[in-house]
Amino acid sequence: MTRMHSVFITLIGLLLATVACQRTTTLPTPNTEATIQAAVAATGTAQLSNQATIEAAVAATTAAQNVPAAVVTQTRPIDNQSAIADAPVPPPVIITPVPAEQYLTMTEEELATLVNQAVTTAALAAEQSAQAATSATADETLTPEEVQSIEVSLTGTGEALAYADELVSVYTDLYDDLTTEAVTELQAIEETLNGIEENTQALTEAVEAVSDSLDQGVELAEETLNQIEDTAQAASAQAAEVQAQAQTWLADYQAALNSRIATAVAMPATQTVSDPKTAIEEALAFFTAGQTALADGRISTAELTEIAQQGANASAGLNASGLPPLQDLAARIEGITTQFARGDVTQAHAQLERFGASLGSLPDVNGLSFEKPILPDKEGLSLPARPTRPSR
């Protein structure tokens, strides 16, 4: 027994040595340097990929905020819950409102562009809030961190909606009697914004209910989560709608503005006088029409028609007089009429004031004398108060 045991142990030892030799010959010595270089290369590739993703996201957000008319809301497969859960949630929209005192220094076209920007920014903010809510509830639950993220996004949406409402009110107040069609379309946009506001408020209340439940350790109600999802989808649809409305509105407005300017400057004269004294009287009538329109800082359709007609008559008479100083005045009238037609109160005021000064400095013509025309100051003009939103 002892000898057999010794032989058995010897055989075991030989077998283990053979296996060890085979492993030694089949496994190459690891190339440590190559392994490190491969890892560094892989890390660099991942960093470049991540950086490209970050830069693309930043570029998309910047483009959306700087050129809101081209904002495209993100399309999400609503029926694909896993895709929604994995979708990145963009940061909340941050707006920088233009100070209200600058509105009166803007042209109508500049204010219209600002309105379009504010509306499309509000649409983007509403879409992002909806995406944040839908993504968070895709797994049928909500965490405190997700609730906080949604609340931050909803706050940004509320601010963007308030700013859009303010600008719509300002534009309507200043130009409701000059651009009737544009104001009518803007009222339709305002109705859609009100719908977004209602859904945003409902979403805020539902998220607050979830937050209270989480604080109390109560299980989340399924109907609350469903309400959040349904309300978010409704707000998202309205955001797409109001964005399309804003783009159409701005295009229609631009076409109407061009037509208005062309009509005003092409107004035919109803009379042409060659007597210098009568021609100057026509020029004074043109100045008075502009003076009346500028008294309240708001130009109506009737005022613009009066200005264009008086300008056409004055221009025809001044040119027919044959006197170079009067013909020089005639050359300015079309530019002044254009500024009124553009709704540019500031430039209209400045150019009309220079026109009045030139009238006052004319040499005595056939015994005609008059006081230098004076324009009213723009002080005292008022704008609608900023809309307020109930605090959450």
Short mmCIF file of C-alpha atoms in Angstrom, two decimals:
data_model
loop_
_atom_site.label_atom_id
_atom_site.label_comp_id
_atom_site.label_asym_id
_atom_site.label_seq_id
_atom_site.Cartn_x
_atom_site.Cartn_y
_atom_site.Cartn_z
CA MET A 1 0.00 0.00 0.00
CA THR A 2 2.78 2.40 0.77
CA ARG A 3 4.51 1.78 -2.55
CA MET A 4 1.29 2.17 -4.55
CA HIS A 5 0.55 5.41 -2.74
CA SER A 6 4.03 6.72 -3.60
CA VAL A 7 3.61 5.88 -7.28
CA PHE A 8 0.21 7.55 -7.34
CA ILE A 9 1.61 10.77 -5.89
CA THR A 10 4.43 10.73 -8.43
CA LEU A 11 1.96 10.38 -11.31
CA ILE A 12 -0.11 13.27 -9.98
CA GLY A 13 3.00 15.47 -9.80
CA LEU A 14 3.97 14.64 -13.40
CA LEU A 15 0.44 15.43 -14.62
CA LEU A 16 0.40 18.87 -12.92
CA ALA A 17 3.83 19.73 -14.33
CA THR A 18 2.68 18.83 -17.85
CA VAL A 19 -0.42 21.07 -17.59
CA ALA A 20 1.66 23.94 -16.26
CA CYS A 21 4.09 23.62 -19.17
CA GLN A 22 1.26 23.62 -21.68
CA ARG A 23 -0.27 26.82 -20.21
CA THR A 24 3.12 28.49 -20.22
CA THR A 25 3.65 27.75 -23.89
CA THR A 26 0.11 28.71 -25.06
CA LEU A 27 -0.30 32.08 -23.27
CA PRO A 28 1.86 34.88 -24.75
CA THR A 29 3.47 37.50 -22.58
CA PRO A 30 1.00 40.42 -22.34
CA ASN A 31 2.05 43.59 -24.20
CA THR A 32 1.48 46.14 -21.44
CA GLU A 33 2.36 49.18 -23.57
CA ALA A 34 -0.01 48.16 -26.37
CA THR A 35 -2.78 47.60 -23.87
CA ILE A 36 -2.30 51.04 -22.36
CA GLN A 37 -2.22 52.70 -25.79
CA ALA A 38 -5.40 50.94 -26.84
CA ALA A 39 -7.15 52.03 -23.67
CA VAL A 40 -6.01 55.63 -24.16
CA ALA A 41 -7.21 55.57 -27.77
CA ALA A 42 -10.59 54.20 -26.74
CA THR A 43 -10.90 56.84 -24.03
CA GLY A 44 -10.01 59.59 -26.48
CA THR A 45 -12.58 58.33 -28.97
CA ALA A 46 -15.24 58.30 -26.28
CA GLN A 47 -14.30 61.80 -25.17
CA LEU A 48 -14.45 63.10 -28.73
CA SER A 49 -17.82 61.45 -29.19
CA ASN A 50 -19.14 62.93 -25.95
CA GLN A 51 -17.72 66.35 -26.83
CA ALA A 52 -19.34 66.22 -30.26
CA THR A 53 -22.64 65.31 -28.65
CA ILE A 54 -22.35 68.17 -26.16
CA GLU A 55 -21.38 70.68 -28.84
CA ALA A 56 -24.24 69.56 -31.07
CA ALA A 57 -26.71 69.96 -28.21
CA VAL A 58 -25.37 73.41 -27.32
CA ALA A 59 -25.48 74.48 -30.96
CA ALA A 60 -29.06 73.29 -31.32
CA THR A 61 -30.17 75.09 -28.15
CA THR A 62 -28.39 78.31 -29.16
CA ALA A 63 -29.89 78.24 -32.63
CA ALA A 64 -33.35 77.67 -31.22
CA GLN A 65 -33.03 80.61 -28.82
CA ASN A 66 -31.35 83.02 -31.24
CA VAL A 67 -33.59 82.24 -34.22
CA PRO A 68 -36.88 81.21 -32.67
CA ALA A 69 -38.76 81.39 -35.97
CA ALA A 70 -36.88 78.27 -36.98
CA VAL A 71 -37.52 76.34 -33.75
CA VAL A 72 -38.44 72.73 -34.44
CA THR A 73 -40.03 70.89 -31.56
CA GLN A 74 -38.57 67.47 -30.89
CA THR A 75 -40.55 64.49 -32.10
CA ARG A 76 -40.87 61.64 -29.61
CA PRO A 77 -42.41 58.20 -30.12
CA ILE A 78 -45.20 58.59 -27.56
CA ASP A 79 -46.02 54.90 -27.69
CA ASN A 80 -42.40 53.87 -27.11
CA GLN A 81 -41.95 54.29 -23.38
CA SER A 82 -38.36 53.05 -23.26
CA ALA A 83 -37.32 55.55 -25.94
CA ILE A 84 -38.97 58.34 -23.95
CA ALA A 85 -37.24 57.29 -20.75
CA ASP A 86 -33.85 57.29 -22.49
CA ALA A 87 -34.40 60.62 -24.27
CA PRO A 88 -32.15 63.39 -22.90
CA VAL A 89 -34.04 66.21 -21.21
CA PRO A 90 -32.73 69.61 -22.40
CA PRO A 91 -32.09 72.42 -19.91
CA PRO A 92 -34.97 74.83 -19.25
CA VAL A 93 -35.33 77.82 -21.56
CA ILE A 94 -33.97 81.05 -20.11
CA ILE A 95 -35.32 84.32 -21.50
CA THR A 96 -33.87 87.81 -21.31
CA PRO A 97 -36.80 90.24 -21.66
CA VAL A 98 -36.32 93.54 -23.44
CA PRO A 99 -36.97 96.45 -21.03
CA ALA A 100 -40.48 97.82 -21.52
CA GLU A 101 -39.21 101.37 -22.05
CA GLN A 102 -37.51 100.22 -25.26
CA TYR A 103 -40.77 99.18 -26.91
CA LEU A 104 -41.62 102.77 -27.86
CA THR A 105 -38.26 103.19 -29.58
CA MET A 106 -38.80 100.14 -31.80
CA THR A 107 -40.28 100.07 -35.26
CA GLU A 108 -43.43 98.06 -35.74
CA GLU A 109 -41.40 95.53 -37.71
CA GLU A 110 -38.87 95.16 -34.89
CA LEU A 111 -41.66 94.67 -32.36
CA ALA A 112 -43.37 92.12 -34.62
CA THR A 113 -40.12 90.17 -34.87
CA LEU A 114 -39.75 90.30 -31.09
CA VAL A 115 -43.31 89.01 -30.68
CA ASN A 116 -42.53 86.11 -33.00
CA GLN A 117 -39.36 85.30 -31.07
CA ALA A 118 -41.17 85.38 -27.73
CA VAL A 119 -44.00 83.15 -28.93
CA THR A 120 -41.70 80.55 -30.46
CA THR A 121 -39.48 80.61 -27.37
CA ALA A 122 -42.56 79.97 -25.24
CA ALA A 123 -43.41 77.07 -27.57
CA LEU A 124 -39.91 75.64 -27.09
CA ALA A 125 -40.18 76.00 -23.32
CA ALA A 126 -43.57 74.26 -23.25
CA GLU A 127 -42.23 71.42 -25.40
CA GLN A 128 -39.25 70.95 -23.11
CA SER A 129 -41.48 70.89 -20.02
CA ALA A 130 -43.67 68.30 -21.69
CA GLN A 131 -40.64 66.22 -22.61
CA ALA A 132 -39.28 66.41 -19.07
CA ALA A 133 -42.60 65.22 -17.63
CA THR A 134 -43.17 62.47 -20.21
CA SER A 135 -39.63 61.14 -19.91
CA ALA A 136 -39.79 61.07 -16.12
CA THR A 137 -43.11 59.19 -15.97
CA ALA A 138 -42.22 56.65 -18.68
CA ASP A 139 -41.30 54.07 -16.00
CA GLU A 140 -44.60 54.66 -14.15
CA THR A 141 -42.93 56.35 -11.21
CA LEU A 142 -41.26 59.60 -10.20
CA THR A 143 -38.29 60.35 -8.00
CA PRO A 144 -37.77 63.56 -6.00
CA GLU A 145 -34.97 64.52 -8.41
CA GLU A 146 -37.26 64.09 -11.41
CA VAL A 147 -39.98 66.14 -9.73
CA GLN A 148 -37.52 68.95 -9.07
CA SER A 149 -36.32 68.86 -12.70
CA ILE A 150 -39.89 69.11 -13.99
CA GLU A 151 -40.69 71.98 -11.62
CA VAL A 152 -37.65 73.95 -12.81
CA SER A 153 -38.69 73.41 -16.42
CA LEU A 154 -42.27 74.48 -15.69
CA THR A 155 -41.02 77.68 -14.03
CA GLY A 156 -39.14 78.56 -17.21
CA THR A 157 -42.25 77.85 -19.27
CA GLY A 158 -44.35 80.14 -17.08
CA GLU A 159 -41.86 82.98 -17.48
CA ALA A 160 -41.68 82.50 -21.26
CA LEU A 161 -45.48 82.50 -21.53
CA ALA A 162 -45.74 85.68 -19.44
CA TYR A 163 -43.20 87.46 -21.66
CA ALA A 164 -44.98 86.36 -24.85
CA ASP A 165 -48.30 87.60 -23.41
CA GLU A 166 -46.73 90.94 -22.55
CA LEU A 167 -45.39 91.50 -26.06
CA VAL A 168 -48.67 90.44 -27.68
CA SER A 169 -50.46 93.00 -25.49
CA VAL A 170 -47.95 95.74 -26.34
CA TYR A 171 -48.17 95.10 -30.08
CA THR A 172 -51.97 95.00 -29.98
CA ASP A 173 -52.12 98.21 -27.94
CA LEU A 174 -49.85 100.11 -30.33
CA TYR A 175 -50.99 98.81 -33.71
CA ASP A 176 -54.52 97.45 -33.38
CA ASP A 177 -55.88 100.30 -35.52
CA LEU A 178 -53.17 100.05 -38.18
CA THR A 179 -52.74 96.31 -38.75
CA THR A 180 -56.19 94.84 -38.23
CA GLU A 181 -55.47 91.52 -39.96
CA ALA A 182 -52.19 91.03 -38.09
CA VAL A 183 -53.90 91.71 -34.77
CA THR A 184 -56.69 89.25 -35.62
CA GLU A 185 -54.13 86.50 -36.32
CA LEU A 186 -52.28 87.45 -33.15
CA GLN A 187 -55.45 86.97 -31.14
CA ALA A 188 -55.64 83.37 -32.42
CA ILE A 189 -52.05 82.88 -31.27
CA GLU A 190 -52.96 84.31 -27.89
CA GLU A 191 -55.78 81.76 -27.54
CA THR A 192 -53.32 78.92 -28.16
CA LEU A 193 -50.90 80.42 -25.64
CA ASN A 194 -53.74 80.52 -23.12
CA GLY A 195 -54.34 76.82 -23.74
CA ILE A 196 -50.66 76.08 -23.13
CA GLU A 197 -50.83 78.15 -19.96
CA GLU A 198 -53.82 76.16 -18.70
CA ASN A 199 -52.07 72.85 -19.35
CA THR A 200 -48.88 74.15 -17.78
CA GLN A 201 -50.82 75.10 -14.66
CA ALA A 202 -52.54 71.70 -14.58
CA LEU A 203 -49.18 69.99 -15.00
CA THR A 204 -47.72 72.08 -12.19
CA GLU A 205 -50.54 71.12 -9.84
CA ALA A 206 -50.19 67.42 -10.69
CA VAL A 207 -46.43 67.50 -10.11
CA GLU A 208 -46.96 69.31 -6.80
CA ALA A 209 -49.37 66.54 -5.77
CA VAL A 210 -46.68 63.98 -6.57
CA SER A 211 -44.15 65.97 -4.58
CA ASP A 212 -46.47 66.00 -1.56
CA SER A 213 -46.97 62.25 -1.86
CA LEU A 214 -43.24 61.63 -1.98
CA ASP A 215 -42.69 63.85 1.08
CA GLN A 216 -45.31 61.86 3.00
CA GLY A 217 -44.05 58.51 1.78
CA VAL A 218 -47.40 57.76 0.12
CA GLU A 219 -47.53 55.54 -2.95
CA LEU A 220 -48.08 57.51 -6.15
CA ALA A 221 -51.57 57.27 -7.59
CA GLU A 222 -51.72 55.84 -11.09
CA GLU A 223 -54.29 58.40 -12.21
CA THR A 224 -51.92 61.22 -11.19
CA LEU A 225 -49.15 59.83 -13.35
CA ASN A 226 -51.60 59.36 -16.22
CA GLN A 227 -52.77 62.95 -15.80
CA ILE A 228 -49.19 64.17 -16.02
CA GLU A 229 -48.57 62.20 -19.22
CA ASP A 230 -51.85 63.28 -20.86
CA THR A 231 -51.41 66.94 -19.93
CA ALA A 232 -47.81 66.93 -21.13
CA GLN A 233 -48.82 65.48 -24.50
CA ALA A 234 -51.60 68.08 -24.87
CA ALA A 235 -49.17 70.91 -24.08
CA SER A 236 -46.67 69.49 -26.56
CA ALA A 237 -49.29 69.45 -29.33
CA GLN A 238 -50.27 73.05 -28.53
CA ALA A 239 -46.61 74.08 -28.58
CA ALA A 240 -46.24 72.74 -32.12
CA GLU A 241 -49.46 74.49 -33.11
CA VAL A 242 -48.49 77.91 -31.76
CA GLN A 243 -45.06 77.66 -33.35
CA ALA A 244 -46.64 77.11 -36.76
CA GLN A 245 -49.09 79.96 -36.08
CA ALA A 246 -46.25 82.33 -35.22
CA GLN A 247 -44.30 81.53 -38.38
CA THR A 248 -47.39 82.06 -40.54
CA TRP A 249 -48.24 85.27 -38.70
CA LEU A 250 -44.82 86.80 -39.26
CA ALA A 251 -44.88 85.93 -42.98
CA ASP A 252 -48.39 87.37 -43.38
CA TYR A 253 -47.41 90.47 -41.44
CA GLN A 254 -44.35 91.10 -43.62
CA ALA A 255 -46.42 90.82 -46.79
CA ALA A 256 -49.06 93.19 -45.36
CA LEU A 257 -46.39 95.68 -44.28
CA ASN A 258 -44.82 95.77 -47.75
CA SER A 259 -48.25 96.29 -49.30
CA ARG A 260 -49.08 99.07 -46.83
CA ILE A 261 -45.85 100.94 -47.59
CA ALA A 262 -46.29 100.57 -51.35
CA THR A 263 -49.87 101.86 -51.14
CA ALA A 264 -48.93 104.86 -48.98
CA VAL A 265 -46.04 106.10 -51.11
CA ALA A 266 -47.98 105.53 -54.35
CA MET A 267 -50.96 107.61 -53.22
CA PRO A 268 -51.91 109.89 -56.15
CA ALA A 269 -52.36 113.60 -55.61
CA THR A 270 -55.95 114.85 -55.68
CA GLN A 271 -54.76 118.33 -56.66
CA THR A 272 -51.62 119.98 -57.98
CA VAL A 273 -50.91 123.67 -57.45
CA SER A 274 -48.01 125.61 -58.92
CA ASP A 275 -48.35 128.71 -56.76
CA PRO A 276 -45.46 128.60 -54.22
CA LYS A 277 -47.56 130.05 -51.42
CA THR A 278 -50.31 127.45 -51.90
CA ALA A 279 -47.69 124.70 -52.22
CA ILE A 280 -46.22 125.67 -48.85
CA GLU A 281 -49.70 125.64 -47.34
CA GLU A 282 -50.06 122.07 -48.63
CA ALA A 283 -46.73 121.23 -47.01
CA LEU A 284 -48.00 122.68 -43.74
CA ALA A 285 -51.15 120.53 -44.04
CA PHE A 286 -48.89 117.48 -44.45
CA PHE A 287 -46.90 118.47 -41.38
CA THR A 288 -50.08 118.98 -39.35
CA ALA A 289 -51.40 115.55 -40.33
CA GLY A 290 -48.16 113.99 -39.11
CA GLN A 291 -48.21 116.10 -35.97
CA THR A 292 -51.71 114.88 -35.14
CA ALA A 293 -50.75 111.24 -35.69
CA LEU A 294 -47.74 111.53 -33.40
CA ALA A 295 -49.65 113.16 -30.56
CA ASP A 296 -50.38 109.81 -28.88
CA GLY A 297 -47.55 107.77 -30.40
CA ARG A 298 -50.01 105.48 -32.16
CA ILE A 299 -50.71 105.57 -35.88
CA SER A 300 -54.15 104.56 -37.13
CA THR A 301 -55.18 103.55 -40.63
CA ALA A 302 -57.16 106.78 -41.00
CA GLU A 303 -54.17 108.86 -39.89
CA LEU A 304 -51.84 107.07 -42.31
CA THR A 305 -54.29 107.63 -45.18
CA GLU A 306 -54.50 111.33 -44.31
CA ILE A 307 -50.70 111.63 -44.11
CA ALA A 308 -50.21 109.83 -47.43
CA GLN A 309 -52.83 111.98 -49.19
CA GLN A 310 -51.55 115.27 -47.80
CA GLY A 311 -48.01 114.19 -48.65
CA ALA A 312 -48.95 113.41 -52.25
CA ASN A 313 -50.67 116.79 -52.66
CA ALA A 314 -47.81 118.67 -51.00
CA SER A 315 -45.15 116.89 -53.03
CA ALA A 316 -46.97 117.62 -56.29
CA GLY A 317 -47.38 121.31 -55.43
CA LEU A 318 -43.80 121.81 -54.23
CA ASN A 319 -42.39 120.19 -57.35
CA ALA A 320 -44.70 122.21 -59.61
CA SER A 321 -43.55 125.47 -58.02
CA GLY A 322 -40.28 125.29 -59.89
CA LEU A 323 -38.38 126.64 -56.86
CA PRO A 324 -35.36 124.50 -55.81
CA PRO A 325 -35.86 125.04 -52.04
CA LEU A 326 -39.45 123.81 -52.33
CA GLN A 327 -38.49 120.93 -54.58
CA ASP A 328 -35.93 119.87 -51.98
CA LEU A 329 -38.74 119.69 -49.43
CA ALA A 330 -40.84 117.60 -51.82
CA ALA A 331 -38.04 115.02 -52.00
CA ARG A 332 -38.29 114.42 -48.24
CA ILE A 333 -42.00 113.74 -48.12
CA GLU A 334 -41.89 110.19 -49.48
CA GLY A 335 -39.33 109.19 -46.85
CA ILE A 336 -41.49 110.61 -44.06
CA THR A 337 -44.59 108.88 -45.40
CA THR A 338 -42.64 105.61 -45.56
CA GLN A 339 -41.68 105.86 -41.89
CA PHE A 340 -45.30 106.42 -40.90
CA ALA A 341 -46.37 103.45 -43.03
CA ARG A 342 -43.71 101.28 -41.37
CA GLY A 343 -45.02 102.21 -37.95
CA ASP A 344 -41.63 103.71 -37.10
CA VAL A 345 -42.79 106.48 -34.78
CA THR A 346 -39.26 107.44 -33.72
CA GLN A 347 -37.94 107.98 -37.25
CA ALA A 348 -41.19 109.59 -38.39
CA HIS A 349 -40.91 112.05 -35.50
CA ALA A 350 -37.26 112.86 -36.26
CA GLN A 351 -37.76 113.32 -40.01
CA LEU A 352 -40.97 115.33 -39.61
CA GLU A 353 -39.24 117.59 -37.09
CA ARG A 354 -36.45 118.31 -39.59
CA PHE A 355 -39.10 118.93 -42.26
CA GLY A 356 -40.82 121.45 -40.00
CA ALA A 357 -37.51 123.19 -39.28
CA SER A 358 -36.86 123.51 -43.00
CA LEU A 359 -40.32 124.99 -43.51
CA GLY A 360 -39.66 127.52 -40.77
CA SER A 361 -36.37 128.57 -42.34
CA LEU A 362 -37.77 129.16 -45.85
CA PRO A 363 -37.31 132.72 -47.19
CA ASP A 364 -40.42 134.89 -47.41
CA VAL A 365 -42.42 133.71 -50.43
CA ASN A 366 -45.02 136.16 -51.74
CA GLY A 367 -45.52 137.62 -48.29
CA LEU A 368 -46.26 134.25 -46.64
CA SER A 369 -45.14 134.04 -43.03
CA PHE A 370 -45.83 131.44 -40.35
CA GLU A 371 -44.44 130.18 -37.09
CA LYS A 372 -42.04 127.26 -37.04
CA PRO A 373 -44.05 124.04 -36.57
CA ILE A 374 -43.43 122.19 -33.32
CA LEU A 375 -43.96 118.50 -32.71
CA PRO A 376 -45.32 117.07 -29.45
CA ASP A 377 -42.95 115.26 -27.14
CA LYS A 378 -43.28 111.51 -26.74
CA GLU A 379 -43.36 111.77 -22.96
CA GLY A 380 -46.48 110.53 -21.25
CA LEU A 381 -47.13 107.61 -23.57
CA SER A 382 -48.11 104.45 -21.73
CA LEU A 383 -47.97 100.76 -22.47
CA PRO A 384 -49.86 97.79 -21.01
CA ALA A 385 -48.58 96.55 -17.67
CA ARG A 386 -46.60 93.34 -17.66
CA PRO A 387 -48.87 90.30 -17.23
CA THR A 388 -48.36 88.42 -13.99
CA ARG A 389 -48.59 84.72 -13.28
CA PRO A 390 -49.74 83.23 -9.97
CA SER A 391 -46.78 82.08 -7.94
CA ARG A 392 -46.46 78.37 -7.42
#
